[in-house]
Coordinates of C-alpha atoms and ligand atoms in Angstrom, one line a residue:
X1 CA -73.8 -9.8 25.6
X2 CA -74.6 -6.4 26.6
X3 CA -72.0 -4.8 24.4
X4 CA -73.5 -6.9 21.4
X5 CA -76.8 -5.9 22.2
X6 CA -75.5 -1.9 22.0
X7 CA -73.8 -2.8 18.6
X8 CA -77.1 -4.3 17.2
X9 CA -79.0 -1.5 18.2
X10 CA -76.8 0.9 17.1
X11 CA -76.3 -1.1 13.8
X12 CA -80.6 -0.6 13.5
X13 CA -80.6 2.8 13.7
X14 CA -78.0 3.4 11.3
X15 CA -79.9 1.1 9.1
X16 CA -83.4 2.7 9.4
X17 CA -81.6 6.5 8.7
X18 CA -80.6 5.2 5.2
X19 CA -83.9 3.5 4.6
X20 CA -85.5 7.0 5.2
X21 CA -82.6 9.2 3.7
X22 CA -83.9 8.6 0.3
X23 CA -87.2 10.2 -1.4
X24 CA -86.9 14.1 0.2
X25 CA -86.0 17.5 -0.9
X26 CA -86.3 19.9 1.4
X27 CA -86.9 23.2 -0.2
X28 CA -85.4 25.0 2.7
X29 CA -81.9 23.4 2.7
X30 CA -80.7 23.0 -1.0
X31 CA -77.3 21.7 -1.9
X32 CA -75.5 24.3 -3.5
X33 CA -75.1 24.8 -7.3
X34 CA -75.2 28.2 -8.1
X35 CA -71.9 28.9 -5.4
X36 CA -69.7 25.7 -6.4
X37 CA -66.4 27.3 -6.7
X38 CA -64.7 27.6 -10.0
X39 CA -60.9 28.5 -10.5
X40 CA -59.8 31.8 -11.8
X41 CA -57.5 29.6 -14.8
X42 CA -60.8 28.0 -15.9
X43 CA -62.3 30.6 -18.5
X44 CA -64.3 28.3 -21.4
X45 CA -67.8 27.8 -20.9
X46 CA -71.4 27.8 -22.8
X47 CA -73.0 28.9 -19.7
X48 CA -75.9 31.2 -21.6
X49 CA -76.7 34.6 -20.1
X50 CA -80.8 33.8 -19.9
X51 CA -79.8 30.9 -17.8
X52 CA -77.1 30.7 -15.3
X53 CA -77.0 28.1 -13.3
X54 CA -79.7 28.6 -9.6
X55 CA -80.2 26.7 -6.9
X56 CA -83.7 26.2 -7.3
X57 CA -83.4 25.7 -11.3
X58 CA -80.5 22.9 -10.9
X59 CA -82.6 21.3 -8.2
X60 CA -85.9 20.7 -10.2
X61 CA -83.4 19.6 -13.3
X62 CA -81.9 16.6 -10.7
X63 CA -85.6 15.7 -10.2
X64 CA -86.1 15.7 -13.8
X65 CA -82.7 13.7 -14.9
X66 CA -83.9 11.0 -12.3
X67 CA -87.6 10.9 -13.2
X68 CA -89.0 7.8 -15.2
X69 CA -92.0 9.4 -15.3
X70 CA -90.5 11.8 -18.2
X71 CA -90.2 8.1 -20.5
X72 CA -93.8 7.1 -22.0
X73 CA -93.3 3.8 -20.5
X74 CA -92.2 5.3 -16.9
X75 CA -89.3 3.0 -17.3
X76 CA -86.3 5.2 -18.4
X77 CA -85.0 8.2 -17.2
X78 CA -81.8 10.8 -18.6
X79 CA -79.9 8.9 -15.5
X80 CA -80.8 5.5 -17.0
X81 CA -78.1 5.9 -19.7
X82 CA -76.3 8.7 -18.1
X83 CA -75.1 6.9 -14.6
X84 CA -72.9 8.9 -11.8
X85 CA -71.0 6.1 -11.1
X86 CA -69.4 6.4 -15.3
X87 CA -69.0 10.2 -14.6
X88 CA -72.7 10.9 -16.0
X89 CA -71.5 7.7 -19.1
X90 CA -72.5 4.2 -19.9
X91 CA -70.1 1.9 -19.8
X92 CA -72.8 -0.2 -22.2
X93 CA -71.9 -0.4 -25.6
X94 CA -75.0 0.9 -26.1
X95 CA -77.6 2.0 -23.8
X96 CA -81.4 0.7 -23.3
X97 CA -83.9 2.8 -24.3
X98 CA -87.7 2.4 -23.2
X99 CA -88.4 1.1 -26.9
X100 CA -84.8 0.2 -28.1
X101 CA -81.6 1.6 -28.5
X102 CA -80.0 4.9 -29.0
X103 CA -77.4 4.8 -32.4
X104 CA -74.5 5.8 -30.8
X105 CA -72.5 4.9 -27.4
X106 CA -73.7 7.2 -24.6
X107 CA -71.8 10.5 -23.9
X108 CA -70.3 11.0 -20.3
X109 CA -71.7 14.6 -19.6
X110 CA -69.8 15.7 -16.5
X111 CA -68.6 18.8 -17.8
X112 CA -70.8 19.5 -20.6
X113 CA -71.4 23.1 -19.5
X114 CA -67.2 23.9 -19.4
X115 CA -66.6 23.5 -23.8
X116 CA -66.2 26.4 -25.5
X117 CA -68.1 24.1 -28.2
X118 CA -72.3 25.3 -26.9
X119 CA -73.3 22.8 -29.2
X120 CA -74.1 19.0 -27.8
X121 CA -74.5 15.2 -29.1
X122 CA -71.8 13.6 -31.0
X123 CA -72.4 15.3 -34.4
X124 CA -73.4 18.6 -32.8
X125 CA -76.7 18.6 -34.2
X126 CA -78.7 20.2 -30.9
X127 CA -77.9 24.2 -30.8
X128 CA -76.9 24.0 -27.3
X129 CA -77.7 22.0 -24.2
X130 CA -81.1 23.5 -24.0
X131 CA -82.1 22.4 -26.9
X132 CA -81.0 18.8 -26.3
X133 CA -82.6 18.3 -23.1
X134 CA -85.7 17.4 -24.4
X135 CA -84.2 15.6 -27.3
X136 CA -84.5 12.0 -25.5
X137 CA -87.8 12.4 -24.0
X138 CA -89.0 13.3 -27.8
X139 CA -86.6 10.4 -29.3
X140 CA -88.9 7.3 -30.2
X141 CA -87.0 5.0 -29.5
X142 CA -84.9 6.5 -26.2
X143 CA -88.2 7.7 -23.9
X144 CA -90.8 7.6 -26.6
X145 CA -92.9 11.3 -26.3
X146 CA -92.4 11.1 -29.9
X147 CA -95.4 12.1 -31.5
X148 CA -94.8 9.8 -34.4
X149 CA -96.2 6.4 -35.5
X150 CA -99.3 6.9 -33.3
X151 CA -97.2 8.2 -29.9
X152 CA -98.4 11.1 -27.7
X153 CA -96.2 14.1 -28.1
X154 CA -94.7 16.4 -25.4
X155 CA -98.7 17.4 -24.9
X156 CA -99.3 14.6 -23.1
X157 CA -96.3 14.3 -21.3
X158 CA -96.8 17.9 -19.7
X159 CA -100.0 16.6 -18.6
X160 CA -99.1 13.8 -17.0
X161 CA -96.5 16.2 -15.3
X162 CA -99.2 18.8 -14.3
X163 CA -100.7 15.6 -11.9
X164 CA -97.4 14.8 -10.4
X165 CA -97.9 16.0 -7.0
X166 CA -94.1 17.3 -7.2
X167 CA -93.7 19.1 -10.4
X168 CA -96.6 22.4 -9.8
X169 CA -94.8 22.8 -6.8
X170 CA -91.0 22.3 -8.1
X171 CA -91.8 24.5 -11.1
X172 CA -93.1 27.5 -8.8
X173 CA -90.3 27.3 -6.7
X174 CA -87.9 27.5 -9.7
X175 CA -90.1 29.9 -11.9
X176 CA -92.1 32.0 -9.8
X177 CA -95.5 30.1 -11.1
X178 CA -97.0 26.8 -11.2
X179 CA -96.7 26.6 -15.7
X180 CA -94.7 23.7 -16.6
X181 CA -93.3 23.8 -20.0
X182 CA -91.4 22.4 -22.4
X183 CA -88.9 25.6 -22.4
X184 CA -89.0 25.7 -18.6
X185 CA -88.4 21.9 -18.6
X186 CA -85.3 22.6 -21.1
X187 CA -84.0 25.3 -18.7
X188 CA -83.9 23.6 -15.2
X189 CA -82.8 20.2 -16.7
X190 CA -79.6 22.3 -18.6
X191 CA -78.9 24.1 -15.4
X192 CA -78.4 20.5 -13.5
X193 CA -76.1 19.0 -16.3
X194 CA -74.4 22.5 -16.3
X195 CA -74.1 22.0 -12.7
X196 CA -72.1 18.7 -12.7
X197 CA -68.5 20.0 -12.2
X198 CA -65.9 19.8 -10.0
X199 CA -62.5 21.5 -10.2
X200 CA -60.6 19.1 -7.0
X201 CA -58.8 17.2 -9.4
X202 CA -55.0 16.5 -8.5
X203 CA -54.2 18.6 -11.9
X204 CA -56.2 21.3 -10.6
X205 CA -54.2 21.3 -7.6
X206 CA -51.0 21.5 -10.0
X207 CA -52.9 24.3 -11.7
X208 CA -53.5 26.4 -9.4
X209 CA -50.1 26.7 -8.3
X210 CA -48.4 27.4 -10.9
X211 CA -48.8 30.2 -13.7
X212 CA -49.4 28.2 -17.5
X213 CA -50.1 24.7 -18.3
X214 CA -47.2 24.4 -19.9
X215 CA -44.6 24.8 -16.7
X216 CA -44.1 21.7 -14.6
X217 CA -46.7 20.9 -12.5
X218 CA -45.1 20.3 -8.4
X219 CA -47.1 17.8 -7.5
X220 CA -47.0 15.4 -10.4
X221 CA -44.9 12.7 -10.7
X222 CA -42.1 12.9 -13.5
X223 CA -44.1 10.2 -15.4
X224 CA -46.9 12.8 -15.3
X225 CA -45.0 15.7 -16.3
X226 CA -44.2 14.2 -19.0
X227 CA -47.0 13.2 -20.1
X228 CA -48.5 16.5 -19.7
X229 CA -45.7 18.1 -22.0
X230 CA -46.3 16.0 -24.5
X231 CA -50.3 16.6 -24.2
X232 CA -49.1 20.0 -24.8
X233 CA -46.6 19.8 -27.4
X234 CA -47.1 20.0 -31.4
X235 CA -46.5 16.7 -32.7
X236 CA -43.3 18.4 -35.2
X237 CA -41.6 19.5 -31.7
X238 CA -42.2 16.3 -30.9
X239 CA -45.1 15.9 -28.6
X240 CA -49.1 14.2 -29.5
X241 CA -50.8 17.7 -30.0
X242 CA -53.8 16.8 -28.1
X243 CA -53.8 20.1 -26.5
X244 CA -55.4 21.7 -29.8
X245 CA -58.7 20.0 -29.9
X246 CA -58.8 18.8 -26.1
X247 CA -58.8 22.1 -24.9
X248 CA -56.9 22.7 -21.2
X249 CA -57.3 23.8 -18.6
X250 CA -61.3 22.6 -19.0
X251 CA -60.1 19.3 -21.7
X252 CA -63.9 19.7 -23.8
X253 CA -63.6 20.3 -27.5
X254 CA -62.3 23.0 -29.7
X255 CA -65.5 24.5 -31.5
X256 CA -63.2 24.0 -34.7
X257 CA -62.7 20.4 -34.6
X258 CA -63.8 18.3 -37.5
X259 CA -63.6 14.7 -36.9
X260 CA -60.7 12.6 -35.3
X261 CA -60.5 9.3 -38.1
X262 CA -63.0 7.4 -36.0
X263 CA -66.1 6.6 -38.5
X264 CA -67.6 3.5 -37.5
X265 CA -71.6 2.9 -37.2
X266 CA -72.3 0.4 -34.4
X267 CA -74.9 -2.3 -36.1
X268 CA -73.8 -0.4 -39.3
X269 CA -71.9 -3.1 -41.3
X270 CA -69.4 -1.1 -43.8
X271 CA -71.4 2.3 -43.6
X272 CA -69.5 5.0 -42.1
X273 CA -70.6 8.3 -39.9
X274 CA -68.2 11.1 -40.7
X275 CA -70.3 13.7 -38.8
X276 CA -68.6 13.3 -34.9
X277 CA -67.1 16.1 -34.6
X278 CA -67.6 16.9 -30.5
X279 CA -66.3 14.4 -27.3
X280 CA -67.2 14.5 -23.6
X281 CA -64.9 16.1 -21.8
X282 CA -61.4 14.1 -21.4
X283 CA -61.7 14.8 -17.4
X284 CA -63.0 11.8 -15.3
X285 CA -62.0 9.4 -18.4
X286 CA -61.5 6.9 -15.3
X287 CA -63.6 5.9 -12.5
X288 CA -63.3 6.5 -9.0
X289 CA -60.9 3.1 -8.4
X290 CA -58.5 4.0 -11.5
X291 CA -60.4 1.8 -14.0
X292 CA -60.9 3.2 -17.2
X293 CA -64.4 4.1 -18.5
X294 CA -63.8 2.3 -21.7
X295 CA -64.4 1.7 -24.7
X296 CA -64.3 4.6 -26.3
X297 CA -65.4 7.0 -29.3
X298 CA -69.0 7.2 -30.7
X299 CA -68.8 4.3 -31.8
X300 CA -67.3 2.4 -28.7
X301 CA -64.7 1.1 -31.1
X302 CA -61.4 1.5 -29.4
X303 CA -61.4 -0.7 -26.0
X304 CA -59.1 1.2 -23.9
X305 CA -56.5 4.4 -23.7
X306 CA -53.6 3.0 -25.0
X307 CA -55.2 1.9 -27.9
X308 CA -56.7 5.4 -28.3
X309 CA -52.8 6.5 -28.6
X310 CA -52.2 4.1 -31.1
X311 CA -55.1 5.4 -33.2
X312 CA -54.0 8.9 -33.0
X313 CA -50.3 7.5 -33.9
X314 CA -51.8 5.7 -37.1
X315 CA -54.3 8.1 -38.3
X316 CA -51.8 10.6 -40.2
X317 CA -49.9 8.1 -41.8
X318 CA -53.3 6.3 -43.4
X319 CA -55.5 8.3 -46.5
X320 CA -57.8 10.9 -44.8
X321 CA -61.6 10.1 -44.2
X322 CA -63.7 12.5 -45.5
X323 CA -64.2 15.5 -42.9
X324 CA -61.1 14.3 -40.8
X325 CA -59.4 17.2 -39.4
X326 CA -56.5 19.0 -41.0
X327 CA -54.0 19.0 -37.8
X328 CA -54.3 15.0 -38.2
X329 CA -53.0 14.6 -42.0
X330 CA -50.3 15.0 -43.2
X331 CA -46.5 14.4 -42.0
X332 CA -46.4 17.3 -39.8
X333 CA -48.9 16.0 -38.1
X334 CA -47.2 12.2 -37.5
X335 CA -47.0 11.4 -33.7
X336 CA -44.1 9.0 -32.6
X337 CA -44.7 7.6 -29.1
X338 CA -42.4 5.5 -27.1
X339 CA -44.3 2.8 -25.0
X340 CA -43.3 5.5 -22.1
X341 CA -44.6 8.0 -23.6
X342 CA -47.9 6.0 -24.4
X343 CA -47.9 5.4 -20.6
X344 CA -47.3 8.8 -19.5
X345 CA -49.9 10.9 -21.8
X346 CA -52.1 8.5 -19.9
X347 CA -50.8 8.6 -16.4
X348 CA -51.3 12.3 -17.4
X349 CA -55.1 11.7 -17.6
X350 CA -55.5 10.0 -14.9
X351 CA -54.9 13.5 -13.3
X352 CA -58.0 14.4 -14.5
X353 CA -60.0 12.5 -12.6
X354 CA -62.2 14.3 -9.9
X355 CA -63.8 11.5 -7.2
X356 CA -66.2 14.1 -6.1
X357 CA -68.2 13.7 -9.6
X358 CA -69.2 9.9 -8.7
X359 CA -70.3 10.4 -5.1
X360 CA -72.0 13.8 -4.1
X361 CA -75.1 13.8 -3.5
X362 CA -76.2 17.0 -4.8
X363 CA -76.1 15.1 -7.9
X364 CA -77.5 11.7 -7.1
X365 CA -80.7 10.0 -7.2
X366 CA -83.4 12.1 -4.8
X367 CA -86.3 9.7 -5.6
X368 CA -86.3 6.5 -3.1
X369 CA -86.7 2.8 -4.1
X370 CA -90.0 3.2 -4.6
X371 CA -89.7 6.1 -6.6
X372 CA -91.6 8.3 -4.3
X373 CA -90.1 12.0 -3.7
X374 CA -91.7 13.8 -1.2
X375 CA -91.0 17.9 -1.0
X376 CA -90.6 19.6 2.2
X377 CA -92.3 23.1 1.1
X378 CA -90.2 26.4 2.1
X379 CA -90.6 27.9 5.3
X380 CA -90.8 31.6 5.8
X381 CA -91.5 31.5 9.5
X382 CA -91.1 28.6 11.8
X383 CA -92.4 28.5 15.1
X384 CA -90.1 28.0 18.1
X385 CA -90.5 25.5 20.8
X386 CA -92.8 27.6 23.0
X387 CA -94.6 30.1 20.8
X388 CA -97.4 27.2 20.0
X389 CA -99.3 27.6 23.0
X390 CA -102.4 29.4 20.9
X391 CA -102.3 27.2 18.3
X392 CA -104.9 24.3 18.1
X393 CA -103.0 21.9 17.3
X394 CA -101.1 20.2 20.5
X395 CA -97.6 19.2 20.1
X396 CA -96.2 19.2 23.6
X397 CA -93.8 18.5 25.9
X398 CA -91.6 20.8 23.8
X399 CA -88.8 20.3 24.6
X400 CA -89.9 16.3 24.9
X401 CA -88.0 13.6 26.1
X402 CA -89.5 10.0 25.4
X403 CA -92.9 10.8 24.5
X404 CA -95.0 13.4 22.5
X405 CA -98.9 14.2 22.4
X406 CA -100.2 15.2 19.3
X407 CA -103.0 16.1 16.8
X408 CA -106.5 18.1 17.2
X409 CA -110.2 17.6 16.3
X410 CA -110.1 16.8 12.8
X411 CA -107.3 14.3 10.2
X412 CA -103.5 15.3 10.7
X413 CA -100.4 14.0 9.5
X414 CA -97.7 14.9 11.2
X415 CA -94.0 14.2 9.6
X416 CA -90.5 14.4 11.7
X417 CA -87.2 15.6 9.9
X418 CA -84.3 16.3 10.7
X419 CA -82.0 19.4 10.1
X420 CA -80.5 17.6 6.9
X421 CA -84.4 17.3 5.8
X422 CA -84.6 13.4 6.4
X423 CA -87.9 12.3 6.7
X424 CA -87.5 9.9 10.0
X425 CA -91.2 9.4 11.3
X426 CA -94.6 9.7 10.3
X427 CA -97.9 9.6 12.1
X428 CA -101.5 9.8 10.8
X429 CA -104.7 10.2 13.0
X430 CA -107.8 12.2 14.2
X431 CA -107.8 13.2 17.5
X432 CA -105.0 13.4 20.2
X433 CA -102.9 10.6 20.5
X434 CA -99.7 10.2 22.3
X435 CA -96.5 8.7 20.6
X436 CA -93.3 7.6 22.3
X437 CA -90.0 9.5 20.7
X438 CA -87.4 7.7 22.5
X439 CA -85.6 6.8 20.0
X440 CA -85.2 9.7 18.4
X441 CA -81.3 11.0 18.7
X442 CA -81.3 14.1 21.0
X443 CA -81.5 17.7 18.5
X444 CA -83.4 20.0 16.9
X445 CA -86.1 18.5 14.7
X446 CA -88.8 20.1 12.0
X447 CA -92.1 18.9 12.5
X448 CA -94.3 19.3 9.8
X449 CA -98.0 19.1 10.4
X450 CA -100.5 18.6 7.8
X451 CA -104.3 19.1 8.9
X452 CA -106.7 17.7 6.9
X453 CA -107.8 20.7 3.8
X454 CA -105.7 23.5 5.3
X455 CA -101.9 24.6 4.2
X456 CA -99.0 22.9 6.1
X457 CA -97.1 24.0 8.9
X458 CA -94.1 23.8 10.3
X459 CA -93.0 23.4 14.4
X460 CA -89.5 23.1 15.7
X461 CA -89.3 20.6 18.1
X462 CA -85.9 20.0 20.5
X463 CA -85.3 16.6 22.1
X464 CA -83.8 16.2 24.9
Ligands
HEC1 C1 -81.3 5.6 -23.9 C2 -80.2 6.3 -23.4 C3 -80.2 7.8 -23.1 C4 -81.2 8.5 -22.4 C5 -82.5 8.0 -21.8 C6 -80.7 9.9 -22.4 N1 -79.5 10.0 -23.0 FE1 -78.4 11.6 -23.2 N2 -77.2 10.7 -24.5 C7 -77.3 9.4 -24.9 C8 -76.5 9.2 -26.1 C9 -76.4 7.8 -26.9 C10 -75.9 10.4 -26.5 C11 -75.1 10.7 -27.7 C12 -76.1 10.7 -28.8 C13 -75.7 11.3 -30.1 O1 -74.8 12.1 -30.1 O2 -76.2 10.9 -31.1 C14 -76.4 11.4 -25.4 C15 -76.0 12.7 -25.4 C16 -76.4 13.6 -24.4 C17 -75.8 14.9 -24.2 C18 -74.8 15.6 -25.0 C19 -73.5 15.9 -24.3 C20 -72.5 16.7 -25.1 O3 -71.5 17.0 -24.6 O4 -72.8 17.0 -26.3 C21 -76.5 15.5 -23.1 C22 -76.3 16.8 -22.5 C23 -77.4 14.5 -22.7 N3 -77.3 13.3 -23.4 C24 -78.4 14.7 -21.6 C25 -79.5 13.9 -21.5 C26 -80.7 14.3 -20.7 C27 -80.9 15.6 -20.0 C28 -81.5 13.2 -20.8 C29 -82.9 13.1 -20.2 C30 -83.9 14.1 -20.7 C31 -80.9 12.2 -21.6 N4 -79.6 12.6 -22.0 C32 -81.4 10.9 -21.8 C33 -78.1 8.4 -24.3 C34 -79.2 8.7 -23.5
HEC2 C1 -58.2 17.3 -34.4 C2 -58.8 17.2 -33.1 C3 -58.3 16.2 -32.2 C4 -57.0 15.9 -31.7 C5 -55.8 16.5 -32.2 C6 -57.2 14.9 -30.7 N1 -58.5 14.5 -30.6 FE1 -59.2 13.2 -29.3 N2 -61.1 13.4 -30.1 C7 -61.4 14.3 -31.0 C8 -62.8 14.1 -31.5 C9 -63.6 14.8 -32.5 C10 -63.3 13.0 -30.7 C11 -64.6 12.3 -30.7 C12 -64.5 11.2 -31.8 C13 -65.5 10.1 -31.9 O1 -66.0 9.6 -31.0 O2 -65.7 9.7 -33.1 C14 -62.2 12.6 -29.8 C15 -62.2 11.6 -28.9 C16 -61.2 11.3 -28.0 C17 -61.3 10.4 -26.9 C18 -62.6 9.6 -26.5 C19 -63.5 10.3 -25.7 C20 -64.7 9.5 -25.3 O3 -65.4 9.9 -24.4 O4 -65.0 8.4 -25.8 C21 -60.1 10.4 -26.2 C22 -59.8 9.6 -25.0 C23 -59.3 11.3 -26.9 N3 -59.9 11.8 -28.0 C24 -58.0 11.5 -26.5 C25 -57.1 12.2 -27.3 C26 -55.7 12.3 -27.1 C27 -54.9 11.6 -26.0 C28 -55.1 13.1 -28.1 C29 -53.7 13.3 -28.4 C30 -52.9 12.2 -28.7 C31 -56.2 13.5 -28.9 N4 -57.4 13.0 -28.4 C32 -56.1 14.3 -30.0 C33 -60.6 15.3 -31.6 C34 -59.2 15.3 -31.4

């Protein structure tokens, strides 16, 4: 009985942590972007000079990505078609947008910032990832700020923003002031897709311990090996020349690539789009249990990997499309697979696969169910446990052990979080009142005390 009554308590206060986990950024404890290590091997990037990737810039671009209030509906957000759990992809054929669909299948943009390629969407037609990221908050049908047919433009949407409780504040802390703008929005969201990489694959362990792609790797399998030599080899030495427009050690596209033989229009009938020339990245082409995050291509049209190999087997044989790229005509350029080597090229990408891109939080949603987000605002000077004694405001036993009397003459709100910045308790009132804190876990704790029209501050508190 008793041990059952432990478990159930036990199993409450796990379940009320998670219930409050969600909804906070703390300014003072930000997960780190600007640090996340890179390997010396990787070297191709479109990481501009006017904005590397901060901290505080990547951290109000993860509020954006998850915001709905950037769709003119408040429906759709960037992470409604781009999802962590597809690498940052839609496994849809074709994602919903607040008014309809976008015309091509959804890119997976894990990555995006390690192409030599700066240019971004299928057909390249956005300079650089800048200049996309406010592409689907302008599109009409994707989040509707489209200015067209009656719409408000990106006008209104920057003052809706400047009302959002969050945004004056997250835009100061990124920017040094309070202005949001379209470029500054631009910036910050670039920086957070930049941000989403992570070199922990089991090739990068291969990588970094040998001196070229091209040697064995020691810690693949044969099967892998040899898919990876093929990857690398020219199909007239026998291999599937992937290498060439799938660009290792980073796999985004060669800047020179034309297009790859797959035309199809989805909803198109007969018409054909010989304009895709770019393709996510080919790391993380699986999910975090193995499964691939197929279909593929622009068009979705090719339902797995190994048909994927069979296209790039057919394509030189059959007449060109218009725009298709030279190294896939032509009998040079024929690929002869074995079903073993069909297997292997894709055991190879399998390798690929990083499990940290699905889960970390640093890139997941911050808002909570209700999408509320609630900032923690930075902290030069905290004050410790007994350097409150002149302050109005009462917050004592500090240390406390099982309950806490709070507040002063006039409205307070007093929030509890701990050193993670999780938001576990909240009281409101006027006057002194005293609250019982049992239940809080013994630690250090912020306390952050709001009194009615005057700034915020902030108390440590220990439990004992
Ligand atoms: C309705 C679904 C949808 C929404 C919402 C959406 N996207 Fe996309 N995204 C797509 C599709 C589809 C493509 C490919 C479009 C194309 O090339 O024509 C794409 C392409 C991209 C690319 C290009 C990647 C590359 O490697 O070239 C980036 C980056 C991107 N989206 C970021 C964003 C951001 C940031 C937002 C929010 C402001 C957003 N997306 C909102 C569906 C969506
Ligand atoms: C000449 C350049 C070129 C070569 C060589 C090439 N690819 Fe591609 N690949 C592309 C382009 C361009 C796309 C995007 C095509 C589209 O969606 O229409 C693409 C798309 C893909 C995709 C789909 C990505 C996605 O997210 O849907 C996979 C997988 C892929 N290629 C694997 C390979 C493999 C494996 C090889 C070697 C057998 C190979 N490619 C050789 C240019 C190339």
């Amino acid at each position: 009985m008793k041990v059952k009554r432990i478990l159930w308590s036990v199993g409450s206060i796990i379940c009320l942590l998670v219930l409050w986990a969600g909804g906070v950024i703390d300014l003072n404890a930000l997960y780190d972007y600007e640090g996340e290590r890179i390997p010396s091997y990787i070297v191709h990037h479109n990481i501009p000079q006017h904005n590397p990737i901060t901290n505080r810039g990547a951290t109000l671009g993860r509020v954006l990505f998850y915001d709905k209030r950037l769709s003119l509906n408040k429906r759709i957000a960037c992470a409604s078609c781009h999802k962590q759990e597809f690498s940052f992809g839609d496994t849809f054929r074709i994602s919903g947008g607040a008014f309809g669909p976008p015309l091509r299948h959804t890119m997976r943009i894990a990555y995006a910032g390690f192409k030599a390629e700066p240019h971004a969407f299928w057909d390249e037609r956005a300079k650089s990832l800048e200049d996309q990221a406010t592409v689907p908050i302008k599109d009409h049908l994707e989040m509707g700020f489209s200015g067209q047919y009656g719409r408000p433009g990106m006008d209104s949407l920057l003052r809706r923003m400047r009302q959002i409780e969050y945004y004056p504040v997250l835009f100061e802390f990124a920017f040094g002031d309070t202005a949001i703008t379209e470029e500054r929005i631009q910036l910050a969201l670039a920086q957070f897709v930049r941000s989403i990489y992570a070199f922990d694959s089991k090739y990068d362990s291969g990588r970094a311990m040998v001196q070229s792609d091209t040697v064995d790797f020691p810690n693949f399998t044969e099967m892998e090996n040899h898919g990876k030599r093929l990857f690398m080899t020219l199909p007239k030495d026998g291999g599937a020349g992937c290498f060439r427009c799938h660009v290792p050690p980073e796999f985004g596209i060669d800047p020179q690539s034309k297009n790859n033989g797959i035309v199809g229009v989805i909803h198109g009938g007969h018409s054909i789009d010989t304009s895709v020339t770019n393709a996510p990245s080919l790391r993380n082409l699986f999910d975090r249990d193995g499964i691939e995050l197929g279909p593929f291509m622009h068009d979705f049209s090719l339902k797995t990997l190994y048909d994927v190999m069979l296209h790039y087997e057919e394509v030189a044989s059959k007449p060109p499309v218009p725009n298709l790229d030279e190294r896939l005509q032509g009998s040079e350029n024929e690929i002869r697979l074995s079903e073993y080597d069909r297997v292997s090229i894709i055991s190879f990408l399998n390798t690929l696969v990083s499990p940290t891109i699905f889960t970390a939080e640093k890139w997941s949603n911050p808002f909570d169910e209700n999408d509320t987000l609630e900032i923690v605002p930075l902290v030069t000077a905290v004050a410790g446990p007994n350097e409150d004694d002149h302050s109005p405001f009462v917050l004592r036993p500090n240390p406390c052990v099982d309950v806490l009397e709070l507040g002063m003459d006039r409205s307070w709100k007093v929030m509890v979080f701990d050193r993670r910045g999780r938001r576990l308790k909240e009281w409101k009132g006027h006057g002194r009142v005293r609250v019982e804190v049992q239940d809080l876990p013994r630690g250090l704790y912020f306390v952050r005390i709001i009194v009615e029209g005057e700034e915020a501050i902030v108390r440590r508190m220990i439990k004992l």
